[in-house]
Coordinates of C-alpha atoms in Angstrom, one line a residue:
Chain A
M23 CA 18.9 7.4 -14.6
I24 CA 20.4 9.9 -12.2
G25 CA 21.6 8.0 -9.2
R26 CA 19.0 9.7 -6.7
P27 CA 19.0 8.5 -3.3
P28 CA 15.7 6.4 -2.8
P29 CA 13.3 7.8 0.1
A30 CA 13.8 5.9 3.2
Y31 CA 11.7 2.6 3.4
E32 CA 10.2 3.5 6.8
K33 CA 9.1 7.1 5.4
S34 CA 7.7 5.6 2.2
V35 CA 3.8 4.9 1.4
F36 CA 2.9 3.3 -1.8
I37 CA -0.4 4.6 -3.3
N38 CA -2.4 2.2 -5.5
C39 CA -5.4 4.1 -6.8
P40 CA -7.0 5.3 -10.2
F41 CA -5.2 8.3 -11.8
D42 CA -7.8 9.5 -14.1
S43 CA -9.3 12.7 -14.2
E44 CA -12.6 11.7 -12.3
Y45 CA -10.4 10.1 -9.3
R46 CA -7.8 13.1 -9.5
N47 CA -9.2 14.8 -6.3
L48 CA -9.2 11.7 -4.1
M49 CA -5.6 10.9 -5.3
L50 CA -4.7 14.3 -4.4
A51 CA -6.4 14.0 -0.8
N52 CA -4.5 11.0 -0.4
V53 CA -1.0 12.3 -1.3
F54 CA -1.7 15.3 0.9
S55 CA -2.6 13.4 3.9
I56 CA 0.3 11.1 3.6
S57 CA 2.7 14.0 3.4
A58 CA 0.8 15.9 6.5
H59 CA 1.9 12.9 8.5
G60 CA 5.4 13.1 7.7
F61 CA 5.6 10.3 5.1
I62 CA 6.6 10.2 1.3
P63 CA 3.9 9.3 -1.1
R64 CA 5.3 6.8 -3.5
S65 CA 3.8 5.7 -6.9
A66 CA 4.4 3.7 -10.1
R67 CA 4.2 7.4 -11.7
E68 CA 7.6 8.3 -10.2
T69 CA 9.3 6.0 -12.7
Q70 CA 6.7 6.7 -15.7
G71 CA 8.9 6.6 -18.8
A72 CA 11.6 4.2 -17.7
A73 CA 12.2 1.2 -19.7
E74 CA 11.2 -1.3 -17.2
P75 CA 7.9 -2.9 -17.5
R76 CA 5.1 -1.1 -15.3
F77 CA 4.4 -4.5 -13.3
S78 CA 8.3 -4.6 -12.2
R79 CA 8.2 -0.9 -11.4
I80 CA 5.3 -1.4 -9.3
L81 CA 6.6 -4.3 -7.4
A82 CA 10.0 -2.5 -6.9
T83 CA 8.1 0.6 -5.6
I84 CA 6.0 -1.5 -3.2
A85 CA 9.1 -3.6 -2.0
A86 CA 10.9 -0.4 -1.2
S87 CA 7.8 1.1 0.9
K88 CA 7.0 -0.1 4.5
Y89 CA 3.4 1.1 4.0
S90 CA 0.7 1.1 1.1
I91 CA -2.7 2.3 0.7
H92 CA -5.1 0.4 -1.9
D93 CA -8.3 1.9 -3.1
L94 CA -10.7 -0.7 -4.4
S95 CA -13.4 1.7 -4.7
R96 CA -13.5 1.6 -8.4
S97 CA -13.0 -2.2 -8.9
T98 CA -16.6 -2.5 -10.1
G99 CA -17.8 -2.8 -13.7
E100 CA -17.6 0.4 -15.7
G101 CA -18.3 1.5 -19.3
G102 CA -20.4 -0.2 -22.0
E103 CA -18.6 -3.5 -21.5
N104 CA -18.9 -3.3 -17.9
L105 CA -15.3 -4.0 -17.1
A106 CA -13.7 -3.9 -13.8
R107 CA -10.3 -2.8 -13.3
F108 CA -8.0 -5.4 -11.9
N109 CA -4.8 -3.3 -11.4
M110 CA -5.5 -2.1 -7.9
P111 CA -6.8 -5.6 -6.6
L112 CA -3.6 -7.2 -8.1
E113 CA -1.3 -4.5 -6.5
L114 CA -2.9 -5.0 -3.1
G115 CA -2.2 -8.8 -3.6
M116 CA 1.4 -7.9 -4.1
A117 CA 1.4 -5.8 -0.7
A118 CA -0.3 -8.7 1.1
A119 CA 2.4 -11.0 0.0
F120 CA 5.0 -8.6 1.1
R121 CA 3.3 -8.4 4.6
F122 CA 2.7 -12.1 4.9
E123 CA 6.3 -12.9 3.8
R124 CA 8.1 -10.1 5.8
E125 CA 6.2 -10.6 9.0
G126 CA 8.9 -10.7 12.0
S127 CA 11.5 -9.5 9.7
D128 CA 13.3 -6.0 9.9
R129 CA 11.5 -4.9 7.0
P130 CA 8.0 -5.4 7.6
H131 CA 5.0 -4.2 5.3
R132 CA 1.5 -2.9 6.5
W133 CA -1.2 -1.8 4.1
L134 CA -4.7 -0.3 4.1
A135 CA -7.6 -1.1 1.7
L136 CA -9.9 1.5 1.0
V137 CA -13.4 0.2 0.0
P138 CA -16.8 2.0 -0.9
E139 CA -19.0 2.8 2.0
G140 CA -21.4 0.1 2.8
Y141 CA -20.8 -3.5 2.9
A142 CA -20.8 -4.2 -0.8
Y143 CA -17.0 -5.0 -0.5
Q144 CA -18.0 -8.0 1.2
R145 CA -19.5 -9.4 -2.1
F146 CA -16.7 -8.4 -4.3
V147 CA -13.7 -8.8 -2.4
S148 CA -14.9 -11.1 0.6
D149 CA -11.4 -12.1 1.5
L150 CA -11.0 -8.7 3.0
A151 CA -13.3 -9.4 5.6
G152 CA -11.2 -9.2 8.8
F153 CA -8.7 -6.9 7.5
D154 CA -10.9 -3.8 8.4
P155 CA -11.0 -1.9 5.3
A156 CA -11.6 1.6 5.5
R157 CA -14.7 3.1 3.8
H158 CA -15.0 6.3 2.0
D159 CA -17.8 7.9 0.0
S160 CA -15.9 9.3 -2.7
S161 CA -15.5 12.7 -0.9
V162 CA -12.2 14.4 -0.3
H163 CA -12.9 14.8 3.4
S164 CA -13.9 11.0 3.7
M165 CA -10.7 10.3 2.0
I166 CA -8.6 12.4 4.4
R167 CA -10.4 11.4 7.6
E168 CA -9.9 7.5 6.6
V169 CA -6.3 7.8 5.5
S170 CA -5.3 10.2 8.5
A171 CA -7.0 7.7 11.1
W172 CA -4.8 5.0 9.8
L173 CA -1.6 6.9 9.3
R174 CA -1.8 8.0 13.0
T175 CA -1.5 4.3 14.1
L176 CA 1.7 3.7 12.2
D177 CA 5.3 3.5 14.0
D178 CA 6.9 5.9 11.9
V179 CA 4.2 8.9 11.8
L180 CA 5.2 12.3 12.8
V181 CA 3.7 13.2 16.2
P182 CA 1.7 15.4 16.5
A183 CA 0.3 15.8 13.1
P184 CA -2.3 18.1 11.9
S185 CA -6.0 17.2 12.4
A186 CA -8.0 15.5 9.7
L187 CA -9.8 18.8 9.8
R188 CA -6.7 21.1 9.3
I189 CA -5.6 19.1 6.5
L190 CA -9.0 19.1 4.7
Q191 CA -9.0 23.0 5.3
T192 CA -5.4 23.5 3.8
F193 CA -6.3 21.1 0.7
P194 CA -7.3 24.3 -1.6
S195 CA -3.9 25.7 -1.1
F196 CA -2.2 22.5 -2.1
R197 CA -4.6 22.5 -5.0
D198 CA -3.7 26.1 -6.0
E199 CA 0.0 25.2 -5.4
L200 CA -0.1 22.4 -7.9
A201 CA -2.0 24.4 -10.5
N202 CA 0.8 27.0 -10.4
L203 CA 3.4 24.4 -11.1
R204 CA 1.3 23.1 -13.8
T205 CA 0.8 26.6 -15.4
E206 CA 4.8 27.1 -15.1
A207 CA 5.4 23.8 -16.9
L208 CA 2.7 24.8 -19.8
D209 CA 0.0 22.6 -18.4
K210 CA 2.3 19.6 -18.0
E211 CA 2.2 17.9 -14.6
T212 CA 4.6 15.2 -13.2
W213 CA 4.5 13.2 -9.9
A214 CA 7.4 15.3 -8.8
D215 CA 5.1 18.6 -9.2
V216 CA 2.4 16.7 -7.2
L217 CA 5.1 16.1 -4.3
L218 CA 6.6 19.6 -4.7
A219 CA 3.4 21.0 -4.0
A220 CA 2.3 18.9 -1.3
S221 CA 5.8 19.9 0.6
K222 CA 5.0 23.5 0.1
S223 CA 1.4 23.4 1.5
V224 CA 1.1 20.8 4.3
P225 CA -0.2 22.5 7.6
Q226 CA 1.3 22.6 10.9
P227 CA -0.2 20.7 13.7
Chain B
M7 CA -18.5 13.3 31.1
R8 CA -18.2 10.1 29.4
V9 CA -14.8 8.4 28.5
F10 CA -14.1 5.5 26.3
I11 CA -11.4 2.9 27.4
S12 CA -9.2 1.1 25.1
F13 CA -7.2 -1.8 26.4
A14 CA -5.6 -4.8 25.0
R15 CA -7.7 -8.1 25.4
Q16 CA -5.0 -9.7 27.9
D17 CA -5.5 -6.4 30.2
A18 CA -9.7 -7.1 30.4
D19 CA -9.1 -7.6 34.1
L20 CA -7.2 -4.4 34.7
A21 CA -9.8 -2.5 32.3
A22 CA -12.6 -3.8 34.6
Q23 CA -10.7 -2.3 37.6
L24 CA -10.2 1.2 35.8
E25 CA -13.9 1.2 34.9
A26 CA -15.1 0.4 38.2
A27 CA -12.9 3.1 39.9
L28 CA -14.1 5.7 37.3
R29 CA -17.7 4.7 37.9
R30 CA -17.2 5.1 41.6
N31 CA -16.2 8.5 40.9
N32 CA -19.1 9.5 38.7
I33 CA -17.2 9.4 35.6
E34 CA -19.6 7.6 32.9
T35 CA -17.3 5.2 30.8
W36 CA -17.7 2.6 27.8
S37 CA -15.2 -0.2 26.9
S38 CA -15.6 -3.2 24.9
L39 CA -16.5 -5.1 27.9
D40 CA -19.8 -3.5 27.6
V41 CA -20.4 -5.0 24.0
A42 CA -23.5 -7.2 24.4
S43 CA -23.5 -10.7 22.9
G44 CA -24.9 -10.5 19.2
E45 CA -24.2 -6.7 19.0
D46 CA -22.2 -5.4 15.9
W47 CA -18.8 -4.6 17.5
E48 CA -17.8 -2.3 14.8
R49 CA -20.9 0.0 14.9
V50 CA -21.2 0.0 18.4
V51 CA -17.4 1.1 18.8
D52 CA -17.9 3.7 16.0
H53 CA -20.9 4.9 17.9
E54 CA -19.5 5.0 21.5
S55 CA -16.2 6.5 20.4
A56 CA -18.1 9.4 18.4
S57 CA -19.9 10.2 21.6
A58 CA -17.5 10.1 23.9
D59 CA -15.9 13.1 25.6
G60 CA -12.2 11.6 25.9
Y61 CA -10.4 8.5 25.5
V62 CA -8.2 6.5 28.1
F63 CA -5.9 4.2 26.7
L64 CA -4.9 1.4 29.6
L65 CA -1.5 0.0 28.9
G66 CA -0.7 -3.1 31.1
A67 CA 2.2 -5.3 31.1
G68 CA 0.5 -7.3 28.0
A69 CA -0.5 -4.4 26.0
S70 CA 0.2 -5.0 22.2
A71 CA -1.4 -4.0 19.3
N72 CA -3.6 -6.6 17.8
P73 CA -6.0 -6.0 14.8
Q74 CA -9.1 -5.6 16.7
L75 CA -7.2 -2.9 19.0
Q76 CA -5.9 -1.3 15.7
A77 CA -9.4 -1.0 14.3
E78 CA -10.8 0.6 17.7
W79 CA -7.8 3.2 17.5
R80 CA -8.9 4.1 14.0
S81 CA -12.1 4.3 15.0
F82 CA -11.8 7.2 17.6
L83 CA -9.1 8.8 15.7
R84 CA -11.6 9.1 12.7
N85 CA -14.2 10.3 15.0
D86 CA -12.0 13.0 16.6
S87 CA -11.3 15.0 13.2
E88 CA -10.4 18.1 15.2
S89 CA -7.9 16.2 17.3
K90 CA -9.5 18.1 20.3
K91 CA -10.6 15.4 22.6
P92 CA -8.2 14.3 25.4
L93 CA -6.3 11.2 24.9
I94 CA -4.9 9.8 28.1
P95 CA -2.6 7.2 28.6
V96 CA -2.9 5.4 31.9
I97 CA 0.0 2.9 32.6
H98 CA -0.4 0.0 35.1
A99 CA 3.1 0.0 36.2
H100 CA 5.6 1.3 38.6
G101 CA 8.2 2.4 36.2
A102 CA 8.6 4.1 32.9
P103 CA 6.1 4.1 30.1
P104 CA 6.5 0.7 28.0
P105 CA 8.4 1.2 24.7
D106 CA 5.2 0.0 22.5
M107 CA 3.2 2.9 23.4
P108 CA 0.8 3.7 20.5
P109 CA 2.3 6.0 18.0
F110 CA -0.4 8.8 18.4
L111 CA 0.2 8.7 22.3
R112 CA 4.1 9.8 22.2
N113 CA 3.2 13.3 22.7
R114 CA 0.9 12.8 25.7
R115 CA 1.4 12.7 29.4
A116 CA 0.7 9.5 30.7
I117 CA -0.4 8.7 34.3
I118 CA 1.5 5.9 35.7
T119 CA 0.0 4.2 38.5
T120 CA -0.8 0.8 40.4
N121 CA -3.8 2.5 42.0
F122 CA -6.7 3.5 39.9
D123 CA -8.5 5.1 42.6
A124 CA -5.8 7.4 43.5
A125 CA -5.3 8.5 39.9
I126 CA -8.9 9.5 39.4
G127 CA -8.1 13.4 40.4
E128 CA -5.4 13.5 37.9
L129 CA -7.6 11.8 35.3
R130 CA -10.7 14.0 35.7
D131 CA -8.1 17.1 35.6
L132 CA -6.7 15.8 32.0
I133 CA -10.3 15.2 30.9
D134 CA -11.7 18.8 31.7
H135 CA -8.3 20.3 30.4
P136 CA -7.5 18.5 27.1
T137 CA -4.5 20.7 26.2
E138 CA -2.8 19.7 29.5
T139 CA -2.8 16.0 28.2
L140 CA 0.1 17.2 25.7
D141 CA 3.6 16.8 26.8
R142 CA 5.5 20.2 26.1
T143 CA 8.8 18.7 26.2
H144 CA 8.0 16.9 23.0
E145 CA 7.3 20.0 21.1
Q146 CA 10.5 21.3 20.0
Q147 CA 12.0 17.9 19.0
S148 CA 8.8 17.5 16.7
R149 CA 9.2 20.6 14.9
V150 CA 12.8 19.9 14.1
E151 CA 11.7 16.6 12.9
R152 CA 8.8 18.2 11.0
K153 CA 11.1 20.5 9.2
R154 CA 13.5 17.6 8.4
R155 CA 10.7 15.5 7.0
L156 CA 9.2 18.1 4.7
N157 CA 12.9 18.9 3.4
E158 CA 13.2 15.2 2.6
L159 CA 9.9 15.5 0.6
K160 CA 11.0 18.5 -1.3
D161 CA 14.4 17.1 -2.1
Y162 CA 13.0 13.8 -3.2
A163 CA 10.6 15.9 -5.7
L164 CA 13.2 17.9 -6.8
S165 CA 15.6 14.9 -7.6
L166 CA 12.6 13.2 -9.5
K167 CA 12.2 16.6 -11.6
E168 CA 15.9 16.6 -12.4
E169 CA 15.7 12.9 -13.6
S170 CA 12.7 13.3 -15.6
A171 CA 14.5 16.7 -17.3
A172 CA 17.6 14.6 -18.0
G173 CA 15.6 11.8 -19.6
E174 CA 13.9 14.5 -21.7
A175 CA 17.0 15.8 -23.0
K176 CA 18.6 12.6 -23.6
P177 CA 19.2 12.1 -27.5
Q178 CA 16.5 9.6 -29.0

């Protein structure tokens, strides 16, 4: 382990979402929106390969982030066995505990839950009622719109930030930048590449 | 011209005064004071924030960001995806803006007044000219801060890359 300085707590936004190829564009939209608002996207992927168990790494990264975004849109039955993914709700639970525990301290935590459009979430995660989850329809534009609207209300946001429309319009440049980095690395892509591509392509306000 | 008035619950009396002053001056308004009993608050706020030409944020002495107010903020922020509608802070005070100004209003010119009727002219002018609501003195400072933050993101990404390369080079 190199002694890299961790990003500032106030600028860290932990992303809790699927990392499969089907969800990839939405994950990238999330990363790009966070970067465009002057924050640093954090993920368990940044310590991939470390000896520490994944659960501990996630807990440590959420603890080191003032903000977190949790997409529960895929917490439904999938595949032949109709299994639901529980990692996302589990990680949201960690963030909710941090928020409760740190209320009023000098290290508060704020989180946003993303759910599918409509009101189905009230059936599969009714405890979220009253926390105003953001709804998206699995499109890049709805992800950017919802995440940006929330980021703009945060104390540590960079003002002014580019509009949601501007972020959407420059999203293809970010993807191209990332594709170039992946080609240079012989088709291997790391979390560092995702952040580097974002830092090179976020638009001006 | 139709404006959406946003305010904290404890400033409801002031909001009613501001709303009345605007209507007296032929400016259409909507605020959560207009939500009828039994109406779906979330849907109404979403509809009204989408159809408003501008947003007025009343900041009284008791202004604070409760969850409902934050939900309201998110509603109009998501309904202004081009960030072109005027956002106008109206501060009911004699002195400087309060320290807990909503983050997205930090670069906006505020109207500070204790007499809403007297401020209508300035308010109307800002609604008609959205770019005038921007506080230009904030621009240089924000450009420097933007550059600094992007460098931090880049440096962090590069340090992760280095770390990953060092891990791969380590003998098994």
